[in-house]
Every structure is written in structure tokens, then in C-alpha cells.
Coordinates of C-alpha atoms in Angstrom, one line a residue:
X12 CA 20.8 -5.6 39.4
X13 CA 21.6 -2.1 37.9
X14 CA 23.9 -3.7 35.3
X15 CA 20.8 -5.8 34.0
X16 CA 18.4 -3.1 34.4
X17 CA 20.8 -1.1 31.9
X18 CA 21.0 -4.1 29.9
X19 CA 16.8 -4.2 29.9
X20 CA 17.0 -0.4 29.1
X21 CA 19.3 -1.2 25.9
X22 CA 17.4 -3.8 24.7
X23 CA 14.2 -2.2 24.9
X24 CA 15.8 1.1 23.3
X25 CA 17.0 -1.1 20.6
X26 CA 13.7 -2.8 19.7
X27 CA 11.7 0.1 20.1
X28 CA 13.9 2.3 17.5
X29 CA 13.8 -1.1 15.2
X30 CA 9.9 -1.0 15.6
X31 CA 9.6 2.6 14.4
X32 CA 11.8 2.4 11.4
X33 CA 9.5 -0.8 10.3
X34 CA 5.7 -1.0 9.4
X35 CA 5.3 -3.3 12.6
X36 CA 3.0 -1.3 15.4
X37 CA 2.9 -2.7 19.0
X38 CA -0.2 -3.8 21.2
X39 CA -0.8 -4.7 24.7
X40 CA -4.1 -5.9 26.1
X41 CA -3.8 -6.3 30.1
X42 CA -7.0 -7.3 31.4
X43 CA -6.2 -7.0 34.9
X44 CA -5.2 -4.1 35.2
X45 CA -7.7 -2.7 32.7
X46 CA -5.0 -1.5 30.5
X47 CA -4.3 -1.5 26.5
X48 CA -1.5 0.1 25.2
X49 CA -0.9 1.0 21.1
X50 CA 2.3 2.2 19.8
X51 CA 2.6 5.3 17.7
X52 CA 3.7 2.8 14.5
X53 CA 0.1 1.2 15.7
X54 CA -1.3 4.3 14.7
X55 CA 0.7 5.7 11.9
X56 CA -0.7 2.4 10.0
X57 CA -4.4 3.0 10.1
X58 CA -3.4 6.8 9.7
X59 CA -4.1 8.2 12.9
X60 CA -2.0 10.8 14.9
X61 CA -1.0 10.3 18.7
X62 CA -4.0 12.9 19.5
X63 CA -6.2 10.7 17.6
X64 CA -9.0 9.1 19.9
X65 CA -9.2 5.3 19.3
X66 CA -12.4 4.0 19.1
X67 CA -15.2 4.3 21.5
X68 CA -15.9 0.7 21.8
X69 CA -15.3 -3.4 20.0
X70 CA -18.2 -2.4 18.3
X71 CA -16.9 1.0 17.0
X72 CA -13.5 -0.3 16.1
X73 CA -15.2 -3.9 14.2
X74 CA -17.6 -1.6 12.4
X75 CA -14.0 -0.2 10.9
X76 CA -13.3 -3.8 9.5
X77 CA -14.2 -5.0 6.1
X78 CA -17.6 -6.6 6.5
X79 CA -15.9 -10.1 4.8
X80 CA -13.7 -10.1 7.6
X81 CA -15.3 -9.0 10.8
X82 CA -17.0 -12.7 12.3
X83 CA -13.4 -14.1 11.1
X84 CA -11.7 -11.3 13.0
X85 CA -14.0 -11.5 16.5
X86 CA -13.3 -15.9 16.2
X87 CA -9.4 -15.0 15.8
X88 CA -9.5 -12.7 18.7
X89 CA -11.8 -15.4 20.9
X90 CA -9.7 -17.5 20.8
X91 CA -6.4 -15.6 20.6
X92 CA -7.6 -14.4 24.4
X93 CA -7.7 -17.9 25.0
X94 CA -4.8 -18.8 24.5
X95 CA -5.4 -21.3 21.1
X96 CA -1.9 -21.7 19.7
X97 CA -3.4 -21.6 16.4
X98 CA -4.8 -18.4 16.5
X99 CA -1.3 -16.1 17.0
X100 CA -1.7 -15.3 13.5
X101 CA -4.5 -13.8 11.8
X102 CA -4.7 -11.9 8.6
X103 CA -7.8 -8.9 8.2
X104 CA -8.4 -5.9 6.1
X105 CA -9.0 -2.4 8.4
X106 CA -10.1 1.2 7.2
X107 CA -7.2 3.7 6.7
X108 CA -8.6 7.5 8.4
X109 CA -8.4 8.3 4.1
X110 CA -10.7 5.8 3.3
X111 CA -8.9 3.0 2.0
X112 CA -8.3 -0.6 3.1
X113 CA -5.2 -1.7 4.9
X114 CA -4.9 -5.1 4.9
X115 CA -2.9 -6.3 8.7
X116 CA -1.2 -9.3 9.7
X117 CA -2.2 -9.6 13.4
X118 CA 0.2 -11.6 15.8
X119 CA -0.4 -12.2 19.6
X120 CA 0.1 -14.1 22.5
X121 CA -1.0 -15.0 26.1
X122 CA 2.0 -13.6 28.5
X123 CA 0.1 -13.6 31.6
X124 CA -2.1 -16.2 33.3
X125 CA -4.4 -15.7 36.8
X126 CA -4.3 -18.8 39.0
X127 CA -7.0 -20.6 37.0
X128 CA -4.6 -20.5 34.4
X129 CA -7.1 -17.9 32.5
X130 CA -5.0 -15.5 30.1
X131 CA -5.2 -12.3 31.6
X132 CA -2.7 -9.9 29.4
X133 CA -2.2 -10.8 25.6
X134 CA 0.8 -8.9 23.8
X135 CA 1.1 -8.6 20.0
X136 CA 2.3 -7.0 16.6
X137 CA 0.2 -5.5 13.6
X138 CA 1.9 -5.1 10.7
X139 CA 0.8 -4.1 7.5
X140 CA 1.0 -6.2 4.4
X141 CA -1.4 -4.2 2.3
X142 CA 2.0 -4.3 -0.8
X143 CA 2.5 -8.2 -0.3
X144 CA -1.5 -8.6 -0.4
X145 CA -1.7 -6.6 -3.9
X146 CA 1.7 -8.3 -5.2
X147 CA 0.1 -11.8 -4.4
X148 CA -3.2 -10.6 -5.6
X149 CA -1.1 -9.7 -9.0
X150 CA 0.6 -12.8 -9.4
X151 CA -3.0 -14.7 -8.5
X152 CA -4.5 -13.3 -11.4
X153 CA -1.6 -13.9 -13.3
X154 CA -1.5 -17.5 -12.2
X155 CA -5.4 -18.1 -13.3
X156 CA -5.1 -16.0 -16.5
X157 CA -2.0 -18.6 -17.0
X158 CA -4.1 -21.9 -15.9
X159 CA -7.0 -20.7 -17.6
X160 CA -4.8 -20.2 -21.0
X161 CA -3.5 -23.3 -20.7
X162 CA -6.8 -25.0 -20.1
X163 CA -8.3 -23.2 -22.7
X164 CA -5.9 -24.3 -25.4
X165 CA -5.9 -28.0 -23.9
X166 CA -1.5 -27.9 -23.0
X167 CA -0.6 -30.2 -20.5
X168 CA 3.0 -29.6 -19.0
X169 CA 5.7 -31.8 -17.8
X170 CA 8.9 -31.7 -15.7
X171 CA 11.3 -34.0 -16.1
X172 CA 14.5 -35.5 -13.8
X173 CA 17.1 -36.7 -16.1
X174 CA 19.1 -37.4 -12.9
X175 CA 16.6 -39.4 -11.1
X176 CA 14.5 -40.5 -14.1
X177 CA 11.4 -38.9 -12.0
X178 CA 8.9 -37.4 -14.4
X179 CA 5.3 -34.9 -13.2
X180 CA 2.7 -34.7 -15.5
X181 CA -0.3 -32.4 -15.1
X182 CA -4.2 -33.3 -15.5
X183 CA -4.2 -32.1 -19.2
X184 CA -1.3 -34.4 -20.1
X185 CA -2.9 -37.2 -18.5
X186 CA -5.9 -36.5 -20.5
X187 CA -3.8 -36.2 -23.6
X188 CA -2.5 -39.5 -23.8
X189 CA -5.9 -41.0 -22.1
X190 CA -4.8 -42.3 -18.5
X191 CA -5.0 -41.9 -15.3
X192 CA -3.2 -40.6 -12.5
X193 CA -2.1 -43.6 -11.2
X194 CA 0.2 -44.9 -13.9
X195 CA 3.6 -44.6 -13.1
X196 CA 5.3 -41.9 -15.6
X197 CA 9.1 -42.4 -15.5
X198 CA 11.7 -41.6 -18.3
X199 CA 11.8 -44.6 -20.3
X200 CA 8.3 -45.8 -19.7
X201 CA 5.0 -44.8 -20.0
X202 CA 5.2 -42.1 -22.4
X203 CA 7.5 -44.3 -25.0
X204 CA 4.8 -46.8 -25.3
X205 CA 2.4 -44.2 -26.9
X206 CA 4.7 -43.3 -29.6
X207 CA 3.5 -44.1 -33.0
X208 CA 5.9 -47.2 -34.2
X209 CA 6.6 -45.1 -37.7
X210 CA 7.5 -41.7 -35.6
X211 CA 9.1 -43.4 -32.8
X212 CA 12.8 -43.9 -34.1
X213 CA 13.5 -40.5 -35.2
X214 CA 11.0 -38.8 -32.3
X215 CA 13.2 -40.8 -30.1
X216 CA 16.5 -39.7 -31.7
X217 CA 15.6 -35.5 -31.6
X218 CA 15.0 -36.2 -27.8
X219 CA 18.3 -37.5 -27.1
X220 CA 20.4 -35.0 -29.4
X221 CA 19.1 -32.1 -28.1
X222 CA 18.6 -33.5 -24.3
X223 CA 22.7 -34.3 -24.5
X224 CA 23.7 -30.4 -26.4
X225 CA 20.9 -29.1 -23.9
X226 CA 18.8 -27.4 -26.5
X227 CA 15.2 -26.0 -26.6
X228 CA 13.5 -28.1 -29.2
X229 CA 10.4 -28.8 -30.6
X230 CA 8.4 -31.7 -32.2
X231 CA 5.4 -33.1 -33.7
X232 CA 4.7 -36.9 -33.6
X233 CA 1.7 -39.6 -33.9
X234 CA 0.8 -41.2 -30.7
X235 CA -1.3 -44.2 -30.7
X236 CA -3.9 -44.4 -27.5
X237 CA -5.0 -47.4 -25.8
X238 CA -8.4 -47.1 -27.7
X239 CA -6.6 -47.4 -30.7
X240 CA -6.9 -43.9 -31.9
X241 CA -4.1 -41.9 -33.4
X242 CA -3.6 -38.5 -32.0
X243 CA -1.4 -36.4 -33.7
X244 CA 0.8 -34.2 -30.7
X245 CA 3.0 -31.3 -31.0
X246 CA 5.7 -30.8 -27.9
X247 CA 8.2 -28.0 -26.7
X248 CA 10.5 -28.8 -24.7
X249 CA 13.7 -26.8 -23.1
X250 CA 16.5 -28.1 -20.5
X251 CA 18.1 -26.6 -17.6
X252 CA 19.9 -27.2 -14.5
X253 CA 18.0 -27.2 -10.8
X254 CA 19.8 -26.1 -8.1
X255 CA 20.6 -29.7 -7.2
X256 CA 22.8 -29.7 -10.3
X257 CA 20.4 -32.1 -11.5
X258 CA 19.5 -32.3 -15.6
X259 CA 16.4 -31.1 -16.1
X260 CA 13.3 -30.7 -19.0
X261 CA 10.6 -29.1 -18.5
X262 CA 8.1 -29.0 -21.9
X263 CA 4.5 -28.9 -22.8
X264 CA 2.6 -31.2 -25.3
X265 CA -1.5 -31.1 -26.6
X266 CA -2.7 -32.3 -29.0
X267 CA -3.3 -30.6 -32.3
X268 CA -5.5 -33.5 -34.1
X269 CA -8.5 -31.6 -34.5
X270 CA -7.3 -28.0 -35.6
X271 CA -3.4 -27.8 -36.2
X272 CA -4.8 -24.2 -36.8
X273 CA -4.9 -23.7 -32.8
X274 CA -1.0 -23.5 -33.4
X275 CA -0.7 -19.4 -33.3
X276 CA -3.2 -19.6 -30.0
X277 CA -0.8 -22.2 -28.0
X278 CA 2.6 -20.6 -29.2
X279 CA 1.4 -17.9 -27.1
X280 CA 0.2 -19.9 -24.2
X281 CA 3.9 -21.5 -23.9
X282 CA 5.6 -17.6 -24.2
X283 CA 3.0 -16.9 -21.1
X284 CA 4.1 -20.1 -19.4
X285 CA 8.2 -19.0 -19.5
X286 CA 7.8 -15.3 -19.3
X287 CA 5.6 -15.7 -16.0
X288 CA 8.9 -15.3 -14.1
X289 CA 10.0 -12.9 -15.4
X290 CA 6.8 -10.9 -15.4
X291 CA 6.7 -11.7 -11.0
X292 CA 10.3 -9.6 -11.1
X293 CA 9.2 -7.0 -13.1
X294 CA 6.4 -6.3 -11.0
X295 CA 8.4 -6.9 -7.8
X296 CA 11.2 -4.2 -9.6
X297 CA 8.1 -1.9 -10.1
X298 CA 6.8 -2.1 -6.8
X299 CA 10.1 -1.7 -5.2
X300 CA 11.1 1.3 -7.7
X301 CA 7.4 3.1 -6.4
X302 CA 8.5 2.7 -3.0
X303 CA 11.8 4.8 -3.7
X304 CA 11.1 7.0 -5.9
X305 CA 8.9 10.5 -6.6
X306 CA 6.4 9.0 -8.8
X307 CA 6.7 12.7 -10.9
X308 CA 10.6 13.3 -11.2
X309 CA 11.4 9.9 -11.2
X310 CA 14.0 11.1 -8.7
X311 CA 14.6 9.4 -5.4
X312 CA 12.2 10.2 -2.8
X313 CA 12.6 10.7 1.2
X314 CA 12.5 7.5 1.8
X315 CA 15.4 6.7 -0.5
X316 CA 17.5 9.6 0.9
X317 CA 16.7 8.2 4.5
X318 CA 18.6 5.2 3.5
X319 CA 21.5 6.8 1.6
X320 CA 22.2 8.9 4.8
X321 CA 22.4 6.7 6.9
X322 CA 24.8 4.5 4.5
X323 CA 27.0 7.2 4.0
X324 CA 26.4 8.4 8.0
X325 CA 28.4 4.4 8.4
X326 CA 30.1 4.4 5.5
X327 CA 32.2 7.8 6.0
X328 CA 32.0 7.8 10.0
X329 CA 35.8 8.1 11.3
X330 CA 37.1 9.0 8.4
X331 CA 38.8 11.9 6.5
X332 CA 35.6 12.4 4.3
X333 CA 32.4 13.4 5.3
X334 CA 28.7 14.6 4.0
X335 CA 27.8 17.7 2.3
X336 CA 23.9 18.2 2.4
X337 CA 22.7 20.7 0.1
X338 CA 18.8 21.9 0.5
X339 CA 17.5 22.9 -2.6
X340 CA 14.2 25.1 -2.9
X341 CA 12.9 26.7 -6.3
X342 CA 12.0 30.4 -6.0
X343 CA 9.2 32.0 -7.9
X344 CA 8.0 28.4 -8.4
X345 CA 4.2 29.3 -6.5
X346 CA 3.9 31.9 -9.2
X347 CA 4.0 29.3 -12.1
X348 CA 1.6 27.6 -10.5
X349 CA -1.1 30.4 -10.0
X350 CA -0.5 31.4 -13.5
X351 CA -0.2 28.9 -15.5
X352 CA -2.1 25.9 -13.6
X353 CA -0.6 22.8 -12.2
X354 CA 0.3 21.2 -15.2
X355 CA 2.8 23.7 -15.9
X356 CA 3.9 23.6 -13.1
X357 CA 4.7 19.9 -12.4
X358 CA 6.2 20.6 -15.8
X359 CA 8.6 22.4 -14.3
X360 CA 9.5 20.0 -11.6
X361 CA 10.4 17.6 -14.6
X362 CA 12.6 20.1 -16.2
X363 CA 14.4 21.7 -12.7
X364 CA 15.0 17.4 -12.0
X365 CA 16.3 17.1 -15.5
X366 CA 18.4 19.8 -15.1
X367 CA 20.0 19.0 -11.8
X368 CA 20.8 15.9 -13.1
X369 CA 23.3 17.3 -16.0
X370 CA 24.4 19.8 -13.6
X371 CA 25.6 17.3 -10.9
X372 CA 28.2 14.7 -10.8
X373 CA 27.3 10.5 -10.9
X374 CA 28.8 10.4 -7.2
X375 CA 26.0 13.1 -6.2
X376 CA 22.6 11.8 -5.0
X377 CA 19.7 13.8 -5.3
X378 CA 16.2 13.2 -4.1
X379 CA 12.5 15.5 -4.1
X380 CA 11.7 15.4 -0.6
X381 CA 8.6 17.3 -1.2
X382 CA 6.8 20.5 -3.0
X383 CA 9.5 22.3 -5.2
X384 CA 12.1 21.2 -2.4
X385 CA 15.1 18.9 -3.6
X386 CA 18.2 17.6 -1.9
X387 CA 21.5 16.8 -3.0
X388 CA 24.0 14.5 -1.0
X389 CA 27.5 15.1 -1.9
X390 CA 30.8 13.3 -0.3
X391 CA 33.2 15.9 1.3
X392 CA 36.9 15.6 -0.2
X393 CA 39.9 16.9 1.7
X394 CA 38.0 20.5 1.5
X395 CA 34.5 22.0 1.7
X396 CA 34.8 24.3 -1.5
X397 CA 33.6 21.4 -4.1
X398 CA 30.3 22.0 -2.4
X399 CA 29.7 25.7 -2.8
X400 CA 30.9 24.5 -6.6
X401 CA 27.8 22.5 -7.0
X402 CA 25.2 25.0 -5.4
X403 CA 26.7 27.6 -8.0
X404 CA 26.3 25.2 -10.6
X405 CA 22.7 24.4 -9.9
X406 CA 21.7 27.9 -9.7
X407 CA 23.6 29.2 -12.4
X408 CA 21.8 26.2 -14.3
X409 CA 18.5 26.7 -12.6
X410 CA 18.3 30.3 -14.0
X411 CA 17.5 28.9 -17.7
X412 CA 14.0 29.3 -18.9
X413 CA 11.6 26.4 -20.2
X414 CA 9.5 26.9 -22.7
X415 CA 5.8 26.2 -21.2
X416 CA 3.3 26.4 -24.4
X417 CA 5.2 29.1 -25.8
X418 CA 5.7 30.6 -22.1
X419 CA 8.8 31.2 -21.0
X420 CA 8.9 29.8 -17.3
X421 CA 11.8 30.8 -15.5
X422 CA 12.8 30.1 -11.4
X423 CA 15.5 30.5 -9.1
X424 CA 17.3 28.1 -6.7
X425 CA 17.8 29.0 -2.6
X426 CA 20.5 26.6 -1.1
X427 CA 21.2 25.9 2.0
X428 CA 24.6 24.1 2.8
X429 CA 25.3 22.2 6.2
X430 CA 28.3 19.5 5.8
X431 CA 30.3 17.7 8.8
X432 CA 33.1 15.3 8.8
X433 CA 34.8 12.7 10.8
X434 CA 33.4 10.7 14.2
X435 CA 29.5 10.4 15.0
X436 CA 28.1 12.0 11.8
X437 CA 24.2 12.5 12.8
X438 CA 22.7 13.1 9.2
X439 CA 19.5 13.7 10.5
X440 CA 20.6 17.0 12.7
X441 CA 22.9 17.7 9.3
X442 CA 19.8 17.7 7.5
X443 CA 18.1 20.1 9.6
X444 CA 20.9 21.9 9.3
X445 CA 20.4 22.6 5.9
X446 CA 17.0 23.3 6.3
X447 CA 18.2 26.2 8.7
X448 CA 20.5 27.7 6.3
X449 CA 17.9 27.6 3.1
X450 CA 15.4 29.5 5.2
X451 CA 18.5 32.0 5.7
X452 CA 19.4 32.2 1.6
X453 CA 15.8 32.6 1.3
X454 CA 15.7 35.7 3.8
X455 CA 18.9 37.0 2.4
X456 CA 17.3 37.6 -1.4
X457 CA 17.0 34.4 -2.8
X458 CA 18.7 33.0 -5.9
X459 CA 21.8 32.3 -3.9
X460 CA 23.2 30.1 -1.4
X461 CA 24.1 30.1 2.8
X462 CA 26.3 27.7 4.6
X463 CA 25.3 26.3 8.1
X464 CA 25.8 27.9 10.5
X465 CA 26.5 31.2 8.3
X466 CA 22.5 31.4 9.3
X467 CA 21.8 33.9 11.5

């Protein structure tokens, strides 16, 4: 029994560390014992402390909902206390204590019945999804700008199985060619019969050249419909290769009877239609990069070191090498800023970043953790000195002035050092460490550095 009441104990130490590391809070309703329970990550989302009070009452905390949401939230929760299956999951925008809207992904479940089989304690998760809300959101609007394009400018698109001979048209190239949905479109078929018979020989010809050197290719051909009328149509069409390893073509065609002067307008729509991909990663990249990085310096931020530590924390653990923290804080920065304004001296942030960057190695990492406070992550060869190298370096470097709107701006650098090596490297007590000794280097004068635990 003891053996599985350690086990429990691990478990539960294991999944509540995981939880606070993650945007995923923790809530427990038990009715019969008149109990609820939120976890601090619960909190931390909707921006309230632990000494926070939660709300008075369901109607204080529903008036905190986004009106569009609030009968849809109290139906989810009815019927989430009754136990519906297909309620576990429900999606809902809440106020942040700053102001703004969080959007949370609620999940819960019925873990205790009374004899009646009644729920009587429902357990869950909130998590927030307010970045995969605004990236879908982003690539929404992209979507309709896209569709709308596309409508606009009268393109219908195609995909094509070379493999399989399957072929999916949309609605606009079914009203190009004037059918309906329920022909059967397959290569060889449908679309061949339209070709006009003076155009069809070579139209037929450019296809399969460039289908068998798998080039991007382009055409302009008569089509004859079934009313008889010619249409004149202009295609693009490119091939690739699905996962499958199947051949495929994927192209757009509209028709270009009426004003072969819409050609400048429908070029573009097709560069929209392939760069649409590419546009989702750049946004994801951008997203991601805001996450990691001081939106100022460009350098890493907190987060971002978090990780690295504990990377290099595994990665150097047992070994010969270790981690050299160095805690960097600019002196006489608070004056710049009462003299000169903000601007100046944010401008200064950008330079002392810029600076440390020449002055340190590629293997160093260096993040703004906050203020005019930066930290350095250096890995520990077979002795410490390299690391009282670099803190000489920055503040020997850190001593040049900038040049301010014909001011000359000039700061110092405080260091504090704290480094450790071999088993069971805890970066964040190393950290702290450093922290120590730049209060120390700071009481000592300034402008110079103080190993850990040289602090006294």
C-alpha cells in the first residue's frame, strides 16, 4: 500500500509540475461536499494572483464572459453537469484582470455519481487558446480574401491524380465549361470533349510534354460549350508529388472571352493561391519568434532562456563541462532615462544588445530578461577563467558611448557570475545565484564584476 501511495505521490508530482510549465489550469467542482477547487495556472490565465478573490457568484463570473458567448457557455456547462458526452469540450472568450479577452478551451467530465446516478463532482482543464484563435482568425481572413479573389476574377481550380486518373473541380470550373456537378470529371474525359477541334491537337500535346518533364506551364485554348458557344480559356497549371508518391497537377482555368484585359488581375489571384502556404508559415514563424523573443532587442527573452537552461541543465549534466551564468545589469542606465526620455533610452537597450552581441562568442546565448537586465549563458570548458574573460569583455565594451541626437550616452555593466559543473545542475538556483552576486558588484562600486559566492 505504501509502495502505491509513493507511486500516486510521483504521479501526481509529475503532472502537477507538467501543468504549471503549460497554459493548461486545473478545476474541480464537487457538489457534495460543496467544494471547487482552481489551480494557480487557473488563475495565472485570466491574470489573477493566488490572493485574488474569485468571483462572488455564476452571475458575477458570466457577467466576465463575452456577451456572444455567455447563453452558449451556461448550455455547455448544463449539460456538462449532466454528464452529456458531447459537452466535454467547449470553446468561450473570458476577460483578462487587464482588460482583454482570453479566448479558453474548457474540458470536463462527470467523475462522481450519487446512487441516482446524478453527477455529483465534475473535474476539468482550461486552457488558453487565445494564439491558435488569432492564428486561425489570420488564416480565415486569408482564406476569404483568397475565395473572394478568386470569385471575383471568375478562376475555377482543379486537382488532378495522374496516378488514379481522379480529377476535383471547383464550382467556378463547373461554371466555366457550363455543367453541373454531377458529370463525372476524370483524366481523359469530360474536359477533352470541350476542346475546340482546331486547338485540341497541340492543347493536347503541351499537356502531355510538360505533364511527363513535370513542368509549370501555361495555356490559352478555344473550348466549345454544349450551347454551342466558343469560350476562349486561359489555364496554369504546375505538377508535384503527394505524399502518396502519387503524380499530381493542380492548375486553374477562367475564362478570359470577355476582357483578355482581366489578365494582370488573375496573374495575381494565382500568385495569392500558391503563396497562401507560404504566407500560413510565415505567420506561424512570426508568431513563434514573438513568443521568444524581446519584441525591442530582438534578443531572446525569459522564456527562451528557460528553455536553453534547462537544455544545457540535460545536456551538460554528468559531464566534465558545466554552465556559466553571467547576470548582466547596465549602470547609470535610470539616468538616461530621466534625461533624455524613453526613447533614448530604449535606444540604448538596442545599442548595449548590439554590442553584446560582437562582444560575445556564437556558442554564448544571451537573453533581456527584463528592464536594462541581460543574461549571458556560457558553457564551462576544463576551467572557469573563460568566464571572467567575457564579463571583462562586455564591460570593457559596455563603457563605449552612443551618440543619442548629438548626446553622448554612456553606461556601465555590473556582473554577477555563478557557474557549477558536473551531476544535478539546478539552473534555476544557478540563476539566482547570479542574481546574488550582481547585487554584490553593484554594492561593491559598480562597473565591475563578482563571482558567486564571492558575495558577501
Amino acid at each position: 500500500m505504501k509502495t502505491r501511495l509513493a507511486d500516486l505521490g510521483i504521479w501526481e508530482s509529475r503532472w502537477n509540475k507538467a501543468l504549471v510549465g503549460s497554459s493548461t489550469g486545473v478545476w474541480d467542482h464537487d457538489w457534495k461536499r460543496g467544494e471547487k477547487y482552481y489551480s494557480p495556472t487557473w488563475r495565472r490565465i485570466r491574470g489573477m494572483s493566488d490572493e485574488d478573490p474569485l468571483p462572488e457568484s455564476t452571475q458575477a463570473w458570466l457577467d466576465l464572459l463575452h456577451p456572444d458567448d455567455r447563453d452558449h457557455v451556461i448550455h455547455c456547462i448544463d449539460r456538462q453537469n449532466e454528464g452529456d458526452p458531447d459537452y466535454t469540450v467547449f470553446e468561450y472568450r473570458e476577460r483578462h484582470k487587464d482588460g482583454h479577452w482570453v479566448w479558453i478551451e474548457c474540458r470536463g467530465d462527470c467523475v462522481e455519481w450519487d446512487a441516482n446516478g446524478k453527477p455529483t463532482r465534475i473535474v476539468g482543464t482550461d486552457t488558453d487558446i487565445t494564439a491558435r484563435k488569432q492564428a486561425e482568425e489570420a488564416t480565415a481572413r486569408m482564406a476569404r480574401r483568397l475565395d473572394m479573389a478568386l470569385e471575383i476574377s471568375g478562376i475555377g481550380t482543379y486537382e488532378c491524380d495522374l496516378t488514379t486518373g481522379v480529377v476535383d473541380w471547383d464550382d467556378r470550373m463547373y461554371r466555366i465549361y457550363g455543367v453541373g456537378r454531377r458529370e463525372d470529371v476524370r483524366v481523359g474525359g469530360l474536359w477533352e470533349t470541350f476542346l475546340h477541334p482546331a486547338d485540341r491537337e497541340r492543347v493536347l500535346k503541351n499537356v502531355d510534354e510538360h505533364m511527363r518533364n513535370g513542368d509549370r506551364f501555361s495555356d490559352q485554348y478555344r473550348a466549345v460549350l454544349r450551347d454551342g458557344s466558343d469560350r476562349i480559356i486561359r489555364a496554369r497549371t504546375m505538377t508535384f508529388q503527394d505524399g502518396n508518391g502519387h503524380k499530381m497537377t493542380v492548375g486553374a482555368n477562367w475564362d478570359v472571352t470577355d476582357d483578355v484585359g482581366l489578365h494582370h488581375e488573375l496573374e495575381r489571384a494565382r500568385i495569392l493561391a500558391e503563396a497562401r502556404n507560404i504566407e500560413l508559415e510565415a505567420a506561424k514563424d512570426r508568431i513563434e519568434h514573438s513568443a521568444m523573443h524581446d519584441y525591442l532587442t530582438e534578443l531572446p527573452n525569459r522564456r527562451y532562456l528557460d528553455e536553453v537552461l534547462d537544455r544545457m541543465a540535460t545536456q551538460y549534466s554528468g559531464s566534465e563541462a558545466g554552465i556559466a551564468i553571467l547576470h548582466v545589469d547596465l549602470d547609470r542606465f535610470k539616468q538616461i532615462n530621466d534625461r533624455l526620455g524613453h526613447d533614448a533610452g530604449d535606444a540604448m537597450l538596442v545599442h548595449t544588445a548590439r554590442t553584446l552581441r560582437r562582444t560575445l562568442s556564437e556558442n554564448d546565448f544571451i537573453a533581456r530578461v527584463g528592464g536594462d537586465e541581460f543574461v549571458v549563458v556560457s558553457r564551462l570548458g576544463a576551467i572557469e577563467e573563460p568566464a571572467s574573460s567575457v564579463a571583462t569583455r562586455m564591460i570593457d565594451a559596455l563603457r563605449e558611448p552612443m551618440i543619442y541626437e548629438g548626446h553622448r550616452c554612456r553606461v556601465g555593466a555590473s556582473i554577477g557570475i555563478a557557474s557549477h559543473r558536473g551531476d544535478a545542475i539546478d539552473v534555476r538556483q544557478l540563476l539566482r545565484n547570479s542574481d546574488i552576486a550582481l547585487y554584490e558588484a553593484k554594492r561593491q562600486g559598480r562597473n565591475r564584476y563578482v563571482w558567486f559566492p564571492g558575495a558577501a
